[in-house]
Amino acid sequence: MQQMMLLDYLICNQDRHFGNFGAIRDAVTLEWVGFAPIFDSGTSLWFDQYASKIKALADAPAKPFAATQQAQLALAKDGLQTLNLSALNGCKDEVLAIFEQAHFGEPDRANILADALAARCEFLQKEVLISK
């Protein structure tokens, strides 16, 4: 759950409600298998903002455990210690390569989104250093 909330922070997902995450159980034994892969993240990546208005580290609405991204991130801070956040180093180039293939209606949206994601990754990495 914490990893899901951290991902939602990174991608600024504003609609992670109780109907779009779940668990997997064995259909025969009904034993717990694990969490379902992340799905339904359509209201993320500043979907409703013009690129020129995106502020990477600004707080944004969140669901279902807190009303804002920052408040929800505070609930997931323990999860920061268990992740290898150094794996996010250089993510901007990878993200940009993917986004440049998209046909956004704004010419610089791919760069702005890649910058915003990189800024959120750096913020999380600093949070880990502060909490150690």
PDB file of C-alpha atoms in Angstrom:
ATOM      1  CA  MET A   1       0.000   0.000   0.000  1.00  0.00           C
ATOM      2  CA  GLN A   2       2.829   2.381   0.849  1.00  0.00           C
ATOM      3  CA  GLN A   3       4.540   1.704  -2.467  1.00  0.00           C
ATOM      4  CA  MET A   4       1.273   2.425  -4.280  1.00  0.00           C
ATOM      5  CA  MET A   5       0.913   5.721  -2.410  1.00  0.00           C
ATOM      6  CA  LEU A   6       4.528   6.623  -3.220  1.00  0.00           C
ATOM      7  CA  LEU A   7       3.954   5.906  -6.899  1.00  0.00           C
ATOM      8  CA  ASP A   8       0.783   7.985  -6.793  1.00  0.00           C
ATOM      9  CA  TYR A   9       2.838  10.833  -5.339  1.00  0.00           C
ATOM     10  CA  LEU A  10       5.474  10.491  -8.072  1.00  0.00           C
ATOM     11  CA  ILE A  11       2.945  10.563 -10.894  1.00  0.00           C
ATOM     12  CA  CYS A  12       0.587  12.973  -9.107  1.00  0.00           C
ATOM     13  CA  ASN A  13      -2.328  10.543  -9.359  1.00  0.00           C
ATOM     14  CA  GLN A  14      -5.440  12.256  -8.044  1.00  0.00           C
ATOM     15  CA  ASP A  15      -7.953   9.419  -8.173  1.00  0.00           C
ATOM     16  CA  ARG A  16      -6.711   6.290  -6.369  1.00  0.00           C
ATOM     17  CA  HIS A  17     -10.063   5.355  -4.853  1.00  0.00           C
ATOM     18  CA  PHE A  18     -11.028   2.049  -3.216  1.00  0.00           C
ATOM     19  CA  GLY A  19     -12.347   0.731  -6.533  1.00  0.00           C
ATOM     20  CA  ASN A  20      -9.081   0.924  -8.444  1.00  0.00           C
ATOM     21  CA  PHE A  21      -6.638  -1.134  -6.449  1.00  0.00           C
ATOM     22  CA  GLY A  22      -7.009  -4.606  -5.110  1.00  0.00           C
ATOM     23  CA  ALA A  23      -5.707  -7.932  -3.937  1.00  0.00           C
ATOM     24  CA  ILE A  24      -5.235 -11.264  -5.662  1.00  0.00           C
ATOM     25  CA  ARG A  25      -6.417 -14.531  -4.157  1.00  0.00           C
ATOM     26  CA  ASP A  26      -5.991 -18.076  -5.433  1.00  0.00           C
ATOM     27  CA  ALA A  27      -9.317 -18.978  -7.073  1.00  0.00           C
ATOM     28  CA  VAL A  28      -9.217 -22.550  -5.746  1.00  0.00           C
ATOM     29  CA  THR A  29      -7.791 -22.209  -2.248  1.00  0.00           C
ATOM     30  CA  LEU A  30      -8.799 -18.576  -1.680  1.00  0.00           C
ATOM     31  CA  GLU A  31      -5.348 -18.007  -0.187  1.00  0.00           C
ATOM     32  CA  TRP A  32      -3.886 -14.514  -0.349  1.00  0.00           C
ATOM     33  CA  VAL A  33      -1.440 -14.190  -3.274  1.00  0.00           C
ATOM     34  CA  GLY A  34      -0.589 -10.484  -3.092  1.00  0.00           C
ATOM     35  CA  PHE A  35      -1.567  -7.079  -4.326  1.00  0.00           C
ATOM     36  CA  ALA A  36      -2.816  -6.588  -7.856  1.00  0.00           C
ATOM     37  CA  PRO A  37      -0.534  -4.645 -10.200  1.00  0.00           C
ATOM     38  CA  ILE A  38      -1.178  -0.894 -10.298  1.00  0.00           C
ATOM     39  CA  PHE A  39      -4.012   0.024 -12.638  1.00  0.00           C
ATOM     40  CA  ASP A  40      -6.306   2.952 -13.458  1.00  0.00           C
ATOM     41  CA  SER A  41      -3.890   5.846 -13.149  1.00  0.00           C
ATOM     42  CA  GLY A  42      -5.602   7.938 -15.802  1.00  0.00           C
ATOM     43  CA  THR A  43      -5.952  11.015 -13.628  1.00  0.00           C
ATOM     44  CA  SER A  44      -2.239  11.455 -13.156  1.00  0.00           C
ATOM     45  CA  LEU A  45       0.627  13.395 -14.726  1.00  0.00           C
ATOM     46  CA  TRP A  46      -1.210  16.695 -14.313  1.00  0.00           C
ATOM     47  CA  PHE A  47      -3.846  15.472 -16.769  1.00  0.00           C
ATOM     48  CA  ASP A  48      -6.052  18.536 -16.284  1.00  0.00           C
ATOM     49  CA  GLN A  49      -3.414  21.274 -16.449  1.00  0.00           C
ATOM     50  CA  TYR A  50      -1.740  23.095 -19.263  1.00  0.00           C
ATOM     51  CA  ALA A  51       1.960  22.279 -19.326  1.00  0.00           C
ATOM     52  CA  SER A  52       2.885  25.878 -18.564  1.00  0.00           C
ATOM     53  CA  LYS A  53       0.859  25.683 -15.311  1.00  0.00           C
ATOM     54  CA  ILE A  54       2.471  22.485 -13.944  1.00  0.00           C
ATOM     55  CA  LYS A  55       4.269  23.039 -10.667  1.00  0.00           C
ATOM     56  CA  ALA A  56       6.022  19.768  -9.881  1.00  0.00           C
ATOM     57  CA  LEU A  57       6.215  20.073  -6.109  1.00  0.00           C
ATOM     58  CA  ALA A  58       2.907  21.833  -5.516  1.00  0.00           C
ATOM     59  CA  ASP A  59       0.446  19.909  -3.406  1.00  0.00           C
ATOM     60  CA  ALA A  60      -2.463  18.308  -5.262  1.00  0.00           C
ATOM     61  CA  PRO A  61      -5.635  16.436  -4.356  1.00  0.00           C
ATOM     62  CA  ALA A  62      -5.295  12.761  -3.428  1.00  0.00           C
ATOM     63  CA  LYS A  63      -7.412   9.763  -2.473  1.00  0.00           C
ATOM     64  CA  PRO A  64      -8.314   7.539  -0.629  1.00  0.00           C
ATOM     65  CA  PHE A  65      -6.296   7.870   2.574  1.00  0.00           C
ATOM     66  CA  ALA A  66      -5.761  11.645   2.726  1.00  0.00           C
ATOM     67  CA  ALA A  67      -7.081  14.709   0.946  1.00  0.00           C
ATOM     68  CA  THR A  68      -3.739  15.905  -0.469  1.00  0.00           C
ATOM     69  CA  GLN A  69      -0.623  14.366  -1.992  1.00  0.00           C
ATOM     70  CA  GLN A  70       1.592  15.682   0.814  1.00  0.00           C
ATOM     71  CA  ALA A  71      -0.689  14.338   3.554  1.00  0.00           C
ATOM     72  CA  GLN A  72      -0.898  10.958   1.862  1.00  0.00           C
ATOM     73  CA  LEU A  73       2.874  10.893   1.356  1.00  0.00           C
ATOM     74  CA  ALA A  74       3.314  11.421   5.099  1.00  0.00           C
ATOM     75  CA  LEU A  75       1.281   8.231   5.654  1.00  0.00           C
ATOM     76  CA  ALA A  76       3.629   6.275   3.385  1.00  0.00           C
ATOM     77  CA  LYS A  77       6.967   7.577   4.700  1.00  0.00           C
ATOM     78  CA  ASP A  78       7.892   4.233   6.252  1.00  0.00           C
ATOM     79  CA  GLY A  79       7.804   2.767   2.761  1.00  0.00           C
ATOM     80  CA  LEU A  80      10.563   5.118   1.645  1.00  0.00           C
ATOM     81  CA  GLN A  81      13.080   3.181   3.719  1.00  0.00           C
ATOM     82  CA  THR A  82      12.302  -0.084   1.927  1.00  0.00           C
ATOM     83  CA  LEU A  83      12.671   1.201  -1.628  1.00  0.00           C
ATOM     84  CA  ASN A  84      15.808   1.594  -3.674  1.00  0.00           C
ATOM     85  CA  LEU A  85      15.147   5.177  -4.680  1.00  0.00           C
ATOM     86  CA  SER A  86      18.545   5.423  -6.375  1.00  0.00           C
ATOM     87  CA  ALA A  87      16.920   3.333  -9.119  1.00  0.00           C
ATOM     88  CA  LEU A  88      15.069   6.527 -10.023  1.00  0.00           C
ATOM     89  CA  ASN A  89      18.322   8.310 -10.904  1.00  0.00           C
ATOM     90  CA  GLY A  90      18.260   9.209 -14.556  1.00  0.00           C
ATOM     91  CA  CYS A  91      14.539   8.559 -14.847  1.00  0.00           C
ATOM     92  CA  LYS A  92      14.077  11.876 -16.626  1.00  0.00           C
ATOM     93  CA  ASP A  93      15.820  10.629 -19.771  1.00  0.00           C
ATOM     94  CA  GLU A  94      13.823   7.393 -19.833  1.00  0.00           C
ATOM     95  CA  VAL A  95      10.535   9.181 -19.227  1.00  0.00           C
ATOM     96  CA  LEU A  96      11.331  11.798 -21.844  1.00  0.00           C
ATOM     97  CA  ALA A  97      12.111   9.104 -24.425  1.00  0.00           C
ATOM     98  CA  ILE A  98       8.654   7.601 -23.835  1.00  0.00           C
ATOM     99  CA  PHE A  99       6.779  10.896 -23.704  1.00  0.00           C
ATOM    100  CA  GLU A 100       8.432  12.222 -26.855  1.00  0.00           C
ATOM    101  CA  GLN A 101       6.654   9.446 -28.758  1.00  0.00           C
ATOM    102  CA  ALA A 102       3.272  10.698 -27.549  1.00  0.00           C
ATOM    103  CA  HIS A 103       1.312  13.280 -29.462  1.00  0.00           C
ATOM    104  CA  PHE A 104       0.563  15.865 -26.817  1.00  0.00           C
ATOM    105  CA  GLY A 105      -1.328  18.944 -27.911  1.00  0.00           C
ATOM    106  CA  GLU A 106       1.354  21.161 -26.385  1.00  0.00           C
ATOM    107  CA  PRO A 107       4.813  21.243 -27.932  1.00  0.00           C
ATOM    108  CA  ASP A 108       6.852  21.211 -24.701  1.00  0.00           C
ATOM    109  CA  ARG A 109       4.600  18.980 -22.558  1.00  0.00           C
ATOM    110  CA  ALA A 110       6.928  15.943 -22.758  1.00  0.00           C
ATOM    111  CA  ASN A 111       9.869  17.966 -21.374  1.00  0.00           C
ATOM    112  CA  ILE A 112       7.774  19.599 -18.660  1.00  0.00           C
ATOM    113  CA  LEU A 113       6.338  16.253 -17.500  1.00  0.00           C
ATOM    114  CA  ALA A 114       9.779  14.625 -17.481  1.00  0.00           C
ATOM    115  CA  ASP A 115      11.138  17.545 -15.441  1.00  0.00           C
ATOM    116  CA  ALA A 116       8.200  17.325 -13.007  1.00  0.00           C
ATOM    117  CA  LEU A 117       8.660  13.588 -12.458  1.00  0.00           C
ATOM    118  CA  ALA A 118      12.399  14.055 -11.961  1.00  0.00           C
ATOM    119  CA  ALA A 119      11.739  16.796  -9.392  1.00  0.00           C
ATOM    120  CA  ARG A 120       9.363  14.520  -7.464  1.00  0.00           C
ATOM    121  CA  CYS A 121      11.936  11.696  -7.562  1.00  0.00           C
ATOM    122  CA  GLU A 122      14.603  14.027  -6.174  1.00  0.00           C
ATOM    123  CA  PHE A 123      12.216  15.198  -3.458  1.00  0.00           C
ATOM    124  CA  LEU A 124      11.586  11.607  -2.345  1.00  0.00           C
ATOM    125  CA  GLN A 125      15.305  10.856  -2.318  1.00  0.00           C
ATOM    126  CA  LYS A 126      15.912  13.890  -0.084  1.00  0.00           C
ATOM    127  CA  GLU A 127      13.097  12.756   2.233  1.00  0.00           C
ATOM    128  CA  VAL A 128      14.915   9.459   2.736  1.00  0.00           C
ATOM    129  CA  LEU A 129      18.162  11.224   3.609  1.00  0.00           C
ATOM    130  CA  ILE A 130      16.378  13.516   6.064  1.00  0.00           C
ATOM    131  CA  SER A 131      14.607  10.672   7.826  1.00  0.00           C
ATOM    132  CA  LYS A 132      17.808   8.620   8.348  1.00  0.00           C
TER     133      LYS A 132
END
